[in-house]
mmCIF file of C-alpha atoms and ligand atoms in Angstrom:
data_model
loop_
_atom_site.group_PDB
_atom_site.id
_atom_site.type_symbol
_atom_site.label_atom_id
_atom_site.label_comp_id
_atom_site.label_asym_id
_atom_site.label_seq_id
_atom_site.Cartn_x
_atom_site.Cartn_y
_atom_site.Cartn_z
ATOM 1 C CA MET A 1 102.341 94.742 85.001
ATOM 2 C CA GLU A 2 99.388 96.609 86.458
ATOM 3 C CA ILE A 3 99.479 98.699 89.615
ATOM 4 C CA GLY A 4 96.336 99.610 91.538
ATOM 5 C CA ILE A 5 95.948 103.057 93.026
ATOM 6 C CA LEU A 6 93.675 103.368 96.007
ATOM 7 C CA ALA A 7 91.207 105.885 94.601
ATOM 8 C CA LEU A 8 88.993 106.858 97.491
ATOM 9 C CA GLN A 9 90.553 110.276 98.083
ATOM 10 C CA GLY A 10 93.834 112.099 97.497
ATOM 11 C CA ASP A 11 96.549 112.254 94.834
ATOM 12 C CA VAL A 12 95.162 109.522 92.596
ATOM 13 C CA ALA A 13 95.488 111.235 89.207
ATOM 14 C CA GLU A 14 99.034 112.331 90.003
ATOM 15 C CA HIS A 15 100.150 108.774 90.786
ATOM 16 C CA ARG A 16 98.465 107.484 87.633
ATOM 17 C CA ALA A 17 100.265 110.120 85.576
ATOM 18 C CA ALA A 18 103.587 109.255 87.235
ATOM 19 C CA LEU A 19 103.168 105.551 86.414
ATOM 20 C CA SER A 20 102.078 106.306 82.884
ATOM 21 C CA GLU A 21 105.224 108.411 82.379
ATOM 22 C CA ILE A 22 107.375 105.401 83.211
ATOM 23 C CA GLY A 23 105.256 103.131 81.026
ATOM 24 C CA VAL A 24 103.376 101.258 83.747
ATOM 25 C CA ALA A 25 99.633 100.557 83.512
ATOM 26 C CA SER A 26 97.472 101.447 86.478
ATOM 27 C CA ARG A 27 93.931 100.937 87.673
ATOM 28 C CA PRO A 28 91.940 102.930 90.222
ATOM 29 C CA VAL A 29 90.904 100.783 93.177
ATOM 30 C CA ARG A 30 87.513 101.716 94.628
ATOM 31 C CA ARG A 31 85.871 98.377 95.319
ATOM 32 C CA PRO A 32 87.151 94.993 96.515
ATOM 33 C CA GLU A 33 86.933 93.504 93.012
ATOM 34 C CA ASP A 34 89.361 96.153 91.726
ATOM 35 C CA LEU A 35 92.132 94.404 93.675
ATOM 36 C CA ALA A 36 92.025 91.264 91.533
ATOM 37 C CA GLY A 37 95.273 90.393 89.792
ATOM 38 C CA LEU A 38 97.233 93.492 90.753
ATOM 39 C CA ASP A 39 101.027 93.421 90.819
ATOM 40 C CA GLY A 40 101.224 96.221 93.361
ATOM 41 C CA VAL A 41 99.220 98.970 94.962
ATOM 42 C CA ILE A 42 99.806 102.639 95.706
ATOM 43 C CA LEU A 43 98.231 104.329 98.704
ATOM 44 C CA PRO A 44 98.338 108.007 97.802
ATOM 45 C CA GLY A 45 98.782 111.215 99.727
ATOM 46 C CA GLY A 46 95.657 112.868 101.010
ATOM 47 C CA GLU A 47 94.034 112.528 104.375
ATOM 48 C CA SER A 48 94.567 109.256 106.183
ATOM 49 C CA THR A 49 91.576 109.534 108.527
ATOM 50 C CA THR A 50 89.223 110.209 105.608
ATOM 51 C CA MET A 51 90.768 107.417 103.551
ATOM 52 C CA SER A 52 90.416 105.106 106.504
ATOM 53 C CA MET A 53 86.694 105.851 106.846
ATOM 54 C CA LEU A 54 86.193 105.412 103.105
ATOM 55 C CA LEU A 55 88.093 102.108 103.209
ATOM 56 C CA ASP A 56 85.559 100.890 105.743
ATOM 57 C CA SER A 57 82.464 102.215 103.975
ATOM 58 C CA SER A 58 83.593 100.883 100.568
ATOM 59 C CA GLY A 59 84.190 97.394 101.925
ATOM 60 C CA LEU A 60 87.806 97.613 100.767
ATOM 61 C CA ALA A 61 89.440 97.766 104.181
ATOM 62 C CA ASP A 62 89.675 94.046 104.920
ATOM 63 C CA PRO A 63 90.285 92.795 101.347
ATOM 64 C CA LEU A 64 93.134 95.297 100.981
ATOM 65 C CA GLY A 65 94.522 94.190 104.346
ATOM 66 C CA LYS A 66 94.459 90.564 103.184
ATOM 67 C CA GLU A 67 96.345 91.436 100.002
ATOM 68 C CA LEU A 68 98.960 93.372 101.971
ATOM 69 C CA ASP A 69 99.311 90.511 104.450
ATOM 70 C CA ALA A 70 99.807 88.169 101.490
ATOM 71 C CA GLY A 71 102.697 90.330 100.285
ATOM 72 C CA LEU A 72 101.198 92.625 97.677
ATOM 73 C CA PRO A 73 103.929 95.197 96.930
ATOM 74 C CA ALA A 74 102.855 98.631 98.137
ATOM 75 C CA LEU A 75 103.978 102.240 97.850
ATOM 76 C CA GLY A 76 102.531 104.676 100.370
ATOM 77 C CA THR A 77 103.055 108.416 100.170
ATOM 78 C CA CYS A 78 102.305 110.689 103.120
ATOM 79 C CA ALA A 79 98.750 109.681 104.123
ATOM 80 C CA GLY A 80 99.478 106.360 102.390
ATOM 81 C CA MET A 81 102.558 105.964 104.569
ATOM 82 C CA ILE A 82 100.361 106.419 107.636
ATOM 83 C CA LEU A 83 97.947 103.727 106.430
ATOM 84 C CA LEU A 84 100.793 101.262 105.831
ATOM 85 C CA ALA A 85 102.461 101.923 109.205
ATOM 86 C CA THR A 86 102.090 99.792 112.306
ATOM 87 C CA GLU A 87 100.781 102.631 114.397
ATOM 88 C CA ALA A 88 99.787 106.271 113.965
ATOM 89 C CA VAL A 89 100.084 108.613 116.904
ATOM 90 C CA ASP A 90 97.748 111.617 116.919
ATOM 91 C CA GLY A 91 95.318 109.937 114.572
ATOM 92 C CA ARG A 92 91.750 108.856 115.121
ATOM 93 C CA SER A 93 91.482 105.939 117.493
ATOM 94 C CA ASP A 94 89.608 103.921 114.843
ATOM 95 C CA GLN A 95 92.025 104.823 112.046
ATOM 96 C CA ARG A 96 93.349 101.910 109.958
ATOM 97 C CA CYS A 97 97.028 101.045 110.161
ATOM 98 C CA TYR A 98 97.867 97.957 108.143
ATOM 99 C CA GLY A 99 101.260 97.221 109.663
ATOM 100 C CA ALA A 100 102.696 96.475 106.221
ATOM 101 C CA ILE A 101 105.904 98.226 107.296
ATOM 102 C CA ASP A 102 107.203 98.214 110.849
ATOM 103 C CA ILE A 103 107.219 101.920 111.600
ATOM 104 C CA THR A 104 105.281 104.156 113.937
ATOM 105 C CA VAL A 105 104.418 107.620 112.710
ATOM 106 C CA ARG A 106 103.114 110.815 114.212
ATOM 107 C CA ARG A 107 100.501 112.494 112.023
ATOM 108 C CA ASN A 108 101.328 116.102 111.142
ATOM 109 C CA GLY A 109 104.510 115.542 113.146
ATOM 110 C CA PHE A 110 106.585 118.290 111.552
ATOM 111 C CA GLY A 111 104.578 120.868 113.418
ATOM 112 C CA ARG A 112 102.600 123.857 112.358
ATOM 113 C CA GLN A 113 105.507 126.007 111.180
ATOM 114 C CA LEU A 114 106.587 123.314 108.791
ATOM 115 C CA GLU A 115 103.214 122.072 107.626
ATOM 116 C CA SER A 116 104.326 122.377 104.018
ATOM 117 C CA PHE A 117 107.770 122.790 102.552
ATOM 118 C CA GLU A 118 110.005 121.631 99.723
ATOM 119 C CA CYS A 119 113.578 120.459 99.896
ATOM 120 C CA GLU A 120 116.141 118.242 98.205
ATOM 121 C CA LEU A 121 116.889 114.885 99.753
ATOM 122 C CA GLU A 122 120.056 112.849 99.548
ATOM 123 C CA VAL A 123 118.998 109.317 98.644
ATOM 124 C CA PRO A 124 122.106 107.115 98.344
ATOM 125 C CA ALA A 125 120.055 104.288 96.778
ATOM 126 C CA LEU A 126 119.021 106.526 93.869
ATOM 127 C CA ALA A 127 121.586 107.537 91.272
ATOM 128 C CA GLY A 128 121.223 110.951 89.703
ATOM 129 C CA GLY A 129 121.651 113.459 92.492
ATOM 130 C CA PRO A 130 119.360 114.842 95.174
ATOM 131 C CA LEU A 131 115.649 114.091 95.032
ATOM 132 C CA PRO A 132 113.215 117.003 95.123
ATOM 133 C CA ALA A 133 110.642 116.414 97.852
ATOM 134 C CA VAL A 134 107.395 118.157 98.758
ATOM 135 C CA PHE A 135 106.181 117.768 102.338
ATOM 136 C CA ILE A 136 102.552 118.661 103.121
ATOM 137 C CA ARG A 137 101.418 118.201 106.724
ATOM 138 C CA ALA A 138 103.723 115.218 106.660
ATOM 139 C CA PRO A 139 103.965 112.423 109.195
ATOM 140 C CA VAL A 140 107.137 112.024 111.254
ATOM 141 C CA VAL A 141 108.530 108.513 111.570
ATOM 142 C CA GLU A 142 109.181 108.024 115.256
ATOM 143 C CA THR A 143 110.327 104.409 115.473
ATOM 144 C CA ILE A 144 111.431 101.797 112.959
ATOM 145 C CA GLY A 145 111.702 98.041 113.285
ATOM 146 C CA ALA A 146 114.897 96.096 112.643
ATOM 147 C CA GLU A 147 113.737 95.005 109.177
ATOM 148 C CA VAL A 148 113.194 98.531 107.921
ATOM 149 C CA GLU A 149 115.745 100.145 105.609
ATOM 150 C CA VAL A 150 116.016 103.907 105.866
ATOM 151 C CA LEU A 151 116.652 105.248 102.359
ATOM 152 C CA ALA A 152 116.583 108.950 103.216
ATOM 153 C CA THR A 153 116.446 111.146 106.270
ATOM 154 C CA LEU A 154 115.605 114.752 106.805
ATOM 155 C CA ALA A 155 117.291 116.921 109.360
ATOM 156 C CA GLN A 156 114.521 118.920 110.875
ATOM 157 C CA PRO A 157 115.397 122.544 110.393
ATOM 158 C CA SER A 158 113.459 123.648 113.447
ATOM 159 C CA PRO A 159 113.376 122.423 117.041
ATOM 160 C CA GLY A 160 109.635 123.044 116.811
ATOM 161 C CA GLY A 161 109.395 119.924 114.668
ATOM 162 C CA ALA A 162 108.937 116.468 116.092
ATOM 163 C CA ARG A 163 107.642 116.473 119.605
ATOM 164 C CA GLU A 164 110.246 116.768 122.325
ATOM 165 C CA GLY A 165 111.356 113.413 123.659
ATOM 166 C CA ALA A 166 109.897 111.387 120.810
ATOM 167 C CA GLU A 167 112.710 108.864 120.704
ATOM 168 C CA PRO A 168 114.617 107.746 118.840
ATOM 169 C CA PHE A 169 114.289 110.253 116.007
ATOM 170 C CA GLY A 170 112.372 113.233 117.283
ATOM 171 C CA ALA A 171 114.836 114.248 119.942
ATOM 172 C CA ARG A 172 117.762 113.782 117.574
ATOM 173 C CA ARG A 173 116.203 116.029 114.976
ATOM 174 C CA ALA A 174 116.785 113.812 111.974
ATOM 175 C CA VAL A 175 113.917 111.668 110.801
ATOM 176 C CA PRO A 176 113.582 108.895 108.229
ATOM 177 C CA VAL A 177 111.439 110.104 105.322
ATOM 178 C CA LEU A 178 111.844 107.280 102.801
ATOM 179 C CA CYS A 179 111.734 103.737 104.166
ATOM 180 C CA ARG A 180 111.483 100.261 102.775
ATOM 181 C CA GLN A 181 110.734 96.856 104.169
ATOM 182 C CA GLY A 182 110.760 94.106 101.543
ATOM 183 C CA VAL A 183 108.352 95.227 98.807
ATOM 184 C CA VAL A 184 106.748 97.971 100.862
ATOM 185 C CA LEU A 185 108.106 101.451 100.206
ATOM 186 C CA VAL A 186 106.865 104.546 102.041
ATOM 187 C CA ALA A 187 107.618 108.243 101.698
ATOM 188 C CA ALA A 188 106.623 110.996 104.112
ATOM 189 C CA PHE A 189 106.688 113.315 101.087
ATOM 190 C CA HIS A 190 104.874 113.318 97.730
ATOM 191 C CA PRO A 191 106.921 111.928 94.826
ATOM 192 C CA GLU A 192 103.733 112.133 92.743
ATOM 193 C CA LEU A 193 103.802 115.952 92.943
ATOM 194 C CA THR A 194 107.267 116.479 91.463
ATOM 195 C CA PRO A 195 108.443 115.572 87.938
ATOM 196 C CA ASP A 196 111.173 113.254 89.273
ATOM 197 C CA ARG A 197 110.059 109.653 88.764
ATOM 198 C CA ARG A 198 112.822 107.809 90.616
ATOM 199 C CA VAL A 199 110.690 106.790 93.611
ATOM 200 C CA HIS A 200 108.038 105.264 91.349
ATOM 201 C CA GLU A 201 110.792 103.546 89.369
ATOM 202 C CA LEU A 202 112.309 102.181 92.566
ATOM 203 C CA PHE A 203 108.939 100.756 93.575
ATOM 204 C CA VAL A 204 108.307 99.219 90.170
ATOM 205 C CA SER A 205 111.809 97.722 90.026
ATOM 206 C CA SER A 206 111.145 95.817 93.254
ATOM 207 C CA ILE A 207 108.086 94.282 91.582
ATOM 208 C CA ASP A 208 109.964 93.534 88.377
ATOM 209 C CA GLY A 209 112.139 91.231 90.429
ATOM 210 C CA GLY A 210 109.025 89.136 90.992
ATOM 211 C CA VAL A 211 109.386 89.378 94.738
ATOM 212 C CA ARG A 212 106.624 89.343 97.272
ATOM 213 C CA ALA A 213 107.077 90.069 100.965
ATOM 214 C CA GLY A 214 109.339 87.733 102.831
ATOM 215 C CA SER A 215 111.820 87.318 100.016
ATOM 216 C CA GLU A 216 115.354 88.523 100.532
ATOM 217 C CA GLU A 217 116.075 88.745 96.833
ATOM 218 C CA LEU A 218 115.030 92.212 95.812
ATOM 219 C CA SER A 219 116.331 92.891 92.348
ATOM 220 C CA GLY A 220 118.510 95.916 91.971
ATOM 221 C CA THR A 221 118.943 96.294 95.696
ATOM 222 C CA GLN A 222 122.045 98.197 96.675
ATOM 223 C CA ALA A 223 123.733 98.596 99.991
ATOM 224 C CA LEU A 224 121.464 100.998 101.813
ATOM 225 C CA PRO A 225 122.077 103.091 104.862
ATOM 226 C CA GLY A 226 120.912 101.372 108.000
ATOM 227 C CA THR A 227 120.096 102.843 111.356
ATOM 228 C CA GLU A 228 123.777 103.189 112.255
ATOM 229 C CA GLU A 229 124.303 105.517 109.340
ATOM 230 C CA VAL A 230 121.198 107.493 110.182
ATOM 231 C CA LEU A 231 122.499 107.939 113.681
ATOM 232 C CA ALA A 232 125.912 108.842 112.258
ATOM 233 C CA THR A 233 124.227 111.536 110.145
ATOM 234 C CA GLU A 234 122.552 112.795 113.260
ATOM 235 C CA GLU A 235 125.886 112.987 115.051
ATOM 236 C CA VAL A 236 127.287 115.070 112.194
ATOM 237 C CA LEU A 237 124.282 117.367 112.466
ATOM 238 C CA ALA A 238 124.712 117.632 116.211
ATOM 239 C CA THR A 239 128.416 118.444 115.767
ATOM 240 C CA GLU A 240 127.620 121.105 113.177
ATOM 241 C CA GLU A 241 125.080 122.518 115.569
ATOM 242 C CA GLU A 242 127.647 122.764 118.356
ATOM 243 C CA GLY A 243 130.065 124.490 116.010
ATOM 244 C CA ARG A 244 127.646 127.363 115.370
HETATM 245 N N1 LIG B 301 98.295 114.810 107.534
HETATM 246 C C1 LIG B 301 97.664 113.965 106.564
HETATM 247 C C2 LIG B 301 97.059 112.740 107.215
HETATM 248 O O1 LIG B 301 97.128 112.564 108.382
HETATM 249 C C3 LIG B 301 98.619 113.529 105.494
HETATM 250 C C4 LIG B 301 98.931 114.702 104.612
HETATM 251 C C5 LIG B 301 99.266 114.339 103.213
HETATM 252 O O2 LIG B 301 99.058 113.233 102.730
HETATM 253 N N2 LIG B 301 99.721 115.354 102.510
HETATM 254 O O3 LIG B 301 96.512 111.950 106.513
#
């Protein structure tokens, strides 16, 4: 197996190191020919508007889009999540969004106070306890399509977070931060910046199953929380809030 890492800008070395730690070969992707024969691709954290411009100037933008459309498994972290989304609010109007996963995101949506923070996430799909997560000027997922599995949510600790009225998640103050649709996995945080390798392993395990987009048969897939459970979590949070 060989995973490509979009290497135009951002956390490229960190993703390569993470893959190497779990015994997976990787290749930096800078030109269209670097995409040949890959089993998956990682779009790293960094700056999505810059990456988008570099995708265009390198000639990679359309070839990468074709690969994603054809079902190339992809992991996007933070800026990479924005690039894989269907739409980015508060981005540049000419910014690339590949629509590889049916989510809309708001760039820097956690607000100024919370530009960067660390926390522990409950991820029911991952055995081994809470997942440490680093958020750096992270995008907020504002809407998700019916095919999207929400693997983790974050209760926003401040009402100054997602913009008021940004339904369905912003106003409820709990937002999806780890989502999957088929073989596309996205995180609003940076699993490449913590020593915990479970997100990379989860991504690689979906490829091990030999699945490309459109297949229902993801290997190792467990029952995952759907939107109902996210909303249930939000109700619990709201109840706790009232109790204070
Ligand atoms: N805010 C950045 C963007 O819009 C993402 C930040 C990150 O990747 N840490 O691209």
